Amino acid sequence: MAKALLMQGNSACAEGALAAGARFFAGYPITPSTEVAELLAKRLPQVGGTFIQMEDEIAGMAATIGAALTGVKSLTATSGPGFSLKQELIGYASMAEVPCVIVNVQRVGPSTGQPTSPAQADIMQARWGSHGDRGVIALSPSSVPECYTLTVEAFNLAEQYRTPVVLLLDEIVGHMREKIEIPDQAGLKIVNRKKPTLPPGEFLPYKPEADGVPPMPAYGDGYRFHVTGLAHDYTGFPSGANSTSHELIARLHTKITDHVDDIVTFEEENLDDAEIAVIAFGGTARTAYAAIEMARQQGIKAGLFRPITIWPSPEKQFKALAKQAKTIIVAELNYGQYVGEVERIVAGQAKVVSLAKWNNEPITPAEMLAAIKEAN
């Protein structure tokens, strides 16, 4: 049976990781993500897992990758400057196709910024923070229950597509407390990475199967394989051939984009007849629920589209939204980031308006209602 609790978002994230099968955490305390590490320091030893507080953020990411290569589901958690420091190794995990989860509880930046204030200003960093070209998966919960379920989903996606997955909380959701019903573990969908079926002598560690994803043995399974951040062929060893780089980098994208319909999730509310659509995610979506209800009470046909999967962006759904709504308002706690992605996809089919805020405070329902009225 489900168990009802009053829980913080960061704590729900930690419990979701355990439910997904995570048994290793390496990281460094940083506000406002510290509670993820704090709870896992207690809970992981209780389930036979390992918690390591590393000397810095870079080491936390490196240890997370190393543990994942041994076959253990692994995660790290950070915020702001820590997410910046992890970027090179996130790129390494992408190139080496190491499944892991990075929890980023966003705060105001740049630099030290405002450590205890909410922001959603790492949206583009999650997509483009590491140098080079690669496919990216990033999810954004808007409630404490979603902190739990999306952490499970982040691990499932990481395991299925052999890629690092970023979980983009914000300080609002991370530190908020609300009721959560912890589901029965037996009913959870849990995905584990594919194992090779060929004997070690015939196995090529980076040869993809039909879904674009290679099977992944763990260190110690009897398969010898090389892991590198250099461009590599099917053997895992570096190759300078043009064809190798072309195929590899393309596949880092297509193993995700070919399955976008299976990856992308979203929520729609009051969009059937909406003339004004608000796109909001994370903590800002909670403001949107109230603002849209207020607008409806005043006779304004407004609705909400909430991308749960931030990357890959829901292009198909944004294009359909632009054909229906005359105006799209993109609400976000930054100087205006995701609005550019929406504008790129919509390409003039609807008017796109930015509702951006970056002064340490959430967007209020009154502020969002004013933007809706102005667009009406």
Coordinates of C-alpha atoms in Angstrom, one line a residue, residues 30-347:
I30 CA 25.9 22.9 -1.6
T31 CA 22.8 24.9 -1.0
P32 CA 20.0 24.4 -1.9
S33 CA 20.6 20.7 -2.7
T34 CA 22.3 19.6 0.5
E35 CA 19.3 17.7 1.8
V36 CA 19.6 15.2 -1.0
A37 CA 23.1 14.3 0.2
E38 CA 22.2 14.5 3.9
L39 CA 19.4 12.0 3.6
L40 CA 21.3 9.6 1.3
A41 CA 24.2 9.7 3.8
K42 CA 21.8 8.1 6.3
R43 CA 19.7 6.0 4.0
L44 CA 22.2 4.4 1.6
P45 CA 24.1 2.4 4.3
Q46 CA 20.7 1.1 5.4
V47 CA 20.1 -0.6 2.0
G48 CA 23.7 -1.8 1.4
G49 CA 24.7 1.3 -0.6
T50 CA 27.7 3.7 -0.4
F51 CA 27.8 7.4 0.3
I52 CA 31.0 9.4 -0.2
Q53 CA 31.4 13.1 0.5
M54 CA 34.1 14.0 -2.0
E55 CA 36.7 16.8 -1.7
D56 CA 35.0 18.9 -4.4
E57 CA 32.3 18.9 -7.1
I58 CA 34.5 17.6 -9.8
A59 CA 35.5 14.6 -7.8
G60 CA 31.9 14.0 -7.0
M61 CA 31.0 13.7 -10.6
A62 CA 34.1 11.5 -11.4
A63 CA 33.3 9.1 -8.6
T64 CA 29.7 8.8 -9.8
I65 CA 30.8 7.8 -13.2
G66 CA 33.3 5.3 -11.8
A67 CA 30.7 3.7 -9.7
A68 CA 28.3 3.5 -12.6
L69 CA 30.9 1.6 -14.6
T70 CA 30.9 -1.1 -12.0
G71 CA 27.2 -1.7 -12.6
V72 CA 25.8 0.3 -9.7
K73 CA 23.1 2.9 -10.3
S74 CA 24.8 6.2 -9.2
L75 CA 23.9 9.8 -8.7
T76 CA 25.3 13.1 -7.6
A77 CA 23.5 16.3 -6.5
T78 CA 24.6 19.9 -6.8
S79 CA 23.5 23.5 -7.5
G80 CA 24.8 26.6 -9.3
P81 CA 28.6 26.7 -9.2
G82 CA 28.8 22.9 -8.6
F83 CA 26.8 22.2 -11.8
S84 CA 29.3 24.4 -13.7
L85 CA 32.3 22.5 -12.3
K86 CA 30.8 19.1 -13.3
Q87 CA 30.3 20.0 -16.9
E88 CA 33.5 18.5 -18.3
L89 CA 32.8 15.2 -16.7
I90 CA 29.1 15.2 -17.7
G91 CA 30.4 15.5 -21.3
Y92 CA 32.7 12.6 -20.5
A93 CA 29.8 10.5 -19.3
S94 CA 27.9 11.4 -22.5
M95 CA 30.9 10.4 -24.8
A96 CA 31.6 7.2 -22.8
E97 CA 27.9 6.5 -22.6
V98 CA 27.9 6.0 -18.8
P99 CA 24.4 6.1 -17.3
C100 CA 24.0 8.3 -14.2
V101 CA 21.8 11.0 -12.7
I102 CA 22.8 14.6 -11.9
V103 CA 20.4 16.4 -9.6
N104 CA 20.7 20.2 -9.9
V105 CA 18.6 22.2 -7.5
Q106 CA 18.8 25.6 -9.2
R107 CA 19.5 28.8 -7.4
V108 CA 20.2 32.4 -8.5
G109 CA 23.5 33.0 -10.3
P110 CA 26.0 33.5 -11.9
S111 CA 28.9 32.7 -9.6
T112 CA 27.9 32.4 -5.9
G113 CA 24.8 34.5 -6.7
Q114 CA 22.0 34.0 -4.1
P115 CA 22.4 30.5 -2.7
T116 CA 19.1 30.4 -0.9
S117 CA 16.9 32.0 -3.6
P118 CA 15.1 30.2 -6.5
A119 CA 16.0 30.4 -10.1
Q120 CA 15.6 28.4 -13.3
A121 CA 18.6 29.8 -15.0
D122 CA 20.5 26.5 -15.7
I123 CA 18.0 25.5 -18.4
M124 CA 20.4 26.2 -21.3
Q125 CA 23.5 25.0 -19.3
A126 CA 21.8 21.6 -18.9
R127 CA 21.6 21.4 -22.7
W128 CA 24.8 23.1 -23.8
G129 CA 27.0 23.3 -20.7
S130 CA 29.5 20.7 -21.9
H131 CA 31.5 21.4 -25.0
G132 CA 30.8 19.5 -28.1
D133 CA 27.7 18.0 -29.6
R134 CA 25.6 15.4 -27.8
G135 CA 22.0 14.5 -27.1
V136 CA 20.7 15.5 -23.7
I137 CA 17.8 14.4 -21.4
A138 CA 16.7 16.8 -18.6
L139 CA 13.5 16.6 -16.5
S140 CA 11.8 19.2 -14.3
P141 CA 9.5 18.3 -11.5
S142 CA 6.8 20.7 -10.2
S143 CA 5.8 19.0 -7.0
V144 CA 7.2 16.9 -4.2
P145 CA 5.5 13.7 -5.6
E146 CA 7.1 14.4 -8.9
C147 CA 10.5 14.8 -7.3
Y148 CA 10.1 11.2 -6.4
T149 CA 8.6 9.8 -9.6
L150 CA 10.8 11.8 -11.9
T151 CA 13.9 10.7 -10.1
V152 CA 12.9 7.1 -10.8
E153 CA 12.2 8.1 -14.4
A154 CA 15.6 9.8 -14.6
F155 CA 17.3 6.6 -13.7
N156 CA 15.1 4.6 -16.1
L157 CA 16.1 6.9 -19.0
A158 CA 19.8 6.9 -18.0
E159 CA 19.8 3.1 -18.0
Q160 CA 17.8 2.7 -21.1
Y161 CA 19.7 5.1 -23.3
R162 CA 23.2 4.9 -21.6
T163 CA 23.4 8.6 -21.0
P164 CA 23.7 11.0 -18.0
V165 CA 20.3 12.5 -17.2
V166 CA 19.9 15.9 -15.5
L167 CA 17.1 16.4 -13.0
L168 CA 16.3 20.1 -12.8
L169 CA 14.7 21.0 -9.6
D170 CA 14.6 24.6 -8.4
E171 CA 14.8 26.0 -4.8
I172 CA 11.1 26.3 -4.7
V173 CA 10.4 22.6 -5.4
G174 CA 13.5 21.4 -3.6
H175 CA 12.7 23.0 -0.3
M176 CA 8.9 22.8 -0.4
R177 CA 7.0 20.4 1.8
E178 CA 3.8 18.8 0.8
K179 CA 1.9 15.5 1.0
I180 CA 3.4 12.6 -0.9
E181 CA 2.1 9.1 -1.2
I182 CA 5.1 6.8 -1.5
P183 CA 4.0 4.1 -4.0
D184 CA 4.3 0.4 -3.4
Q185 CA 7.8 -0.5 -4.7
A186 CA 6.4 -3.6 -6.5
G187 CA 4.3 -1.4 -8.7
L188 CA 7.2 0.8 -9.9
K189 CA 8.5 0.5 -13.4
I190 CA 12.3 0.0 -13.1
V191 CA 14.6 -0.1 -16.1
N192 CA 18.1 -1.7 -15.9
R193 CA 20.8 -1.4 -18.5
K194 CA 21.1 -4.0 -21.2
K195 CA 23.7 -6.7 -20.7
P196 CA 25.6 -8.3 -23.5
T197 CA 24.5 -11.6 -24.8
L198 CA 27.6 -12.4 -26.8
P199 CA 30.6 -14.2 -25.2
P200 CA 33.5 -11.9 -24.2
G201 CA 35.6 -13.0 -27.2
E202 CA 32.9 -11.7 -29.7
F203 CA 31.7 -8.7 -27.8
L204 CA 32.3 -5.2 -29.1
P205 CA 31.6 -2.8 -26.2
Y206 CA 30.4 0.2 -28.3
K207 CA 28.6 -1.6 -31.1
P208 CA 25.0 -0.4 -31.0
E209 CA 22.0 -2.6 -31.2
A210 CA 18.9 -1.7 -33.3
D211 CA 17.8 0.9 -30.7
G212 CA 21.1 2.8 -31.1
V213 CA 22.3 1.8 -27.6
P214 CA 25.1 -0.7 -27.0
P215 CA 24.8 -3.3 -24.2
M216 CA 26.8 -2.5 -21.1
P217 CA 28.6 -5.0 -19.0
A218 CA 29.9 -4.0 -15.6
Y219 CA 33.5 -4.1 -14.6
G220 CA 34.0 -7.5 -13.1
D221 CA 31.5 -9.3 -15.4
G222 CA 34.2 -11.0 -17.4
Y223 CA 34.2 -8.5 -20.3
R224 CA 37.3 -6.5 -20.8
F225 CA 36.6 -3.1 -22.3
H226 CA 38.2 0.3 -22.6
V227 CA 36.5 3.6 -21.6
T228 CA 37.7 6.9 -22.9
G229 CA 36.5 10.5 -23.6
L230 CA 38.3 10.3 -26.9
A231 CA 36.3 9.5 -30.1
H232 CA 36.3 5.7 -30.2
D233 CA 35.2 2.9 -32.5
Y234 CA 33.2 -0.1 -31.6
T235 CA 36.1 -1.6 -29.6
G236 CA 36.1 1.4 -27.3
F237 CA 39.7 2.4 -28.2
P238 CA 40.4 5.8 -29.7
S239 CA 40.2 6.3 -33.4
G240 CA 41.1 9.3 -35.5
A241 CA 39.0 8.2 -38.5
N242 CA 36.6 10.8 -39.9
S243 CA 33.9 8.1 -40.2
T244 CA 34.3 7.2 -36.5
S245 CA 33.6 10.7 -35.3
H246 CA 30.8 11.2 -37.7
E247 CA 29.0 8.0 -36.7
L248 CA 29.6 8.3 -33.0
I249 CA 28.5 11.9 -32.5
A250 CA 25.5 11.4 -34.7
R251 CA 24.5 8.3 -32.6
L252 CA 24.9 10.3 -29.3
H253 CA 22.0 12.4 -30.7
T254 CA 19.9 9.8 -32.6
K255 CA 19.7 7.3 -29.8
I256 CA 17.7 10.0 -28.0
T257 CA 15.9 11.8 -30.9
D258 CA 14.8 8.5 -32.5
H259 CA 12.9 7.8 -29.3
V260 CA 11.6 11.3 -28.5
D261 CA 8.0 10.2 -28.4
D262 CA 8.9 7.7 -25.7
I263 CA 11.0 10.2 -23.7
V264 CA 9.1 13.5 -23.8
T265 CA 6.4 14.0 -21.2
F266 CA 4.2 17.0 -20.5
E267 CA 1.0 18.2 -18.9
E268 CA -1.8 20.2 -20.5
E269 CA -4.5 22.1 -18.6
N270 CA -7.4 24.1 -20.0
L271 CA -5.9 24.2 -23.5
D272 CA -8.9 22.9 -25.5
D273 CA -10.2 26.4 -26.2
A274 CA -7.2 28.4 -25.0
E275 CA -6.3 31.6 -27.0
I276 CA -3.5 32.4 -24.6
A277 CA -1.1 29.5 -23.6
V278 CA 1.3 29.8 -20.7
I279 CA 4.4 27.6 -20.9
A280 CA 5.8 27.1 -17.4
F281 CA 7.8 24.4 -15.7
G282 CA 9.2 23.5 -12.2
G283 CA 8.1 25.8 -9.4
T284 CA 6.8 28.4 -11.8
A285 CA 4.1 26.0 -13.1
R286 CA 2.6 26.2 -9.6
T287 CA 2.0 29.9 -10.1
A288 CA 0.5 29.2 -13.5
Y289 CA -2.2 26.9 -12.1
A290 CA -3.5 29.8 -10.0
A291 CA -3.1 32.5 -12.6
I292 CA -4.9 30.5 -15.3
E293 CA -7.8 29.8 -12.9
M294 CA -8.0 33.5 -12.1
A295 CA -8.0 34.4 -15.8
R296 CA -10.7 31.9 -16.6
Q297 CA -12.9 33.4 -13.8
Q298 CA -12.5 36.7 -15.6
G299 CA -13.6 35.2 -19.0
I300 CA -10.1 34.9 -20.5
K301 CA -9.4 31.7 -22.4
A302 CA -6.0 30.8 -21.0
G303 CA -4.4 27.4 -20.5
L304 CA -1.1 25.8 -19.4
F305 CA 1.4 23.7 -21.2
R306 CA 3.9 22.3 -18.7
P307 CA 7.0 20.6 -20.2
I308 CA 8.1 17.9 -17.8
T309 CA 10.8 16.9 -20.2
I310 CA 12.8 20.1 -20.8
W311 CA 15.3 18.4 -23.1
P312 CA 14.7 17.1 -25.7
S313 CA 12.1 19.9 -26.0
P314 CA 8.6 18.9 -26.9
E315 CA 8.8 20.3 -30.4
K316 CA 5.8 18.5 -31.8
Q317 CA 3.6 19.8 -29.0
F318 CA 4.9 23.4 -29.2
K319 CA 4.2 23.5 -32.9
A320 CA 0.6 22.2 -32.3
L321 CA 0.2 24.8 -29.5
A322 CA 1.2 27.6 -31.9
K323 CA -1.5 26.6 -34.4
Q324 CA -4.1 26.9 -31.7
A325 CA -3.2 29.8 -29.4
K326 CA -2.7 33.3 -30.7
T327 CA -0.2 34.1 -27.9
I328 CA 2.3 32.0 -26.0
I329 CA 3.7 33.3 -22.7
V330 CA 6.9 31.6 -21.5
A331 CA 7.2 32.1 -17.8
E332 CA 10.6 31.3 -16.2
L333 CA 12.8 32.4 -13.3
N334 CA 15.8 33.7 -15.4
Y335 CA 16.5 36.5 -17.8
G336 CA 14.8 34.7 -20.6
Q337 CA 16.2 31.4 -21.7
Y338 CA 13.6 28.8 -22.7
V339 CA 11.6 31.4 -24.5
G340 CA 14.3 31.3 -27.2
E341 CA 13.8 27.6 -27.7
V342 CA 10.0 28.1 -28.0
E343 CA 10.6 30.9 -30.5
R344 CA 12.9 28.7 -32.6
I345 CA 10.3 26.0 -32.7
V346 CA 7.2 28.1 -33.2
A347 CA 8.9 30.1 -35.9

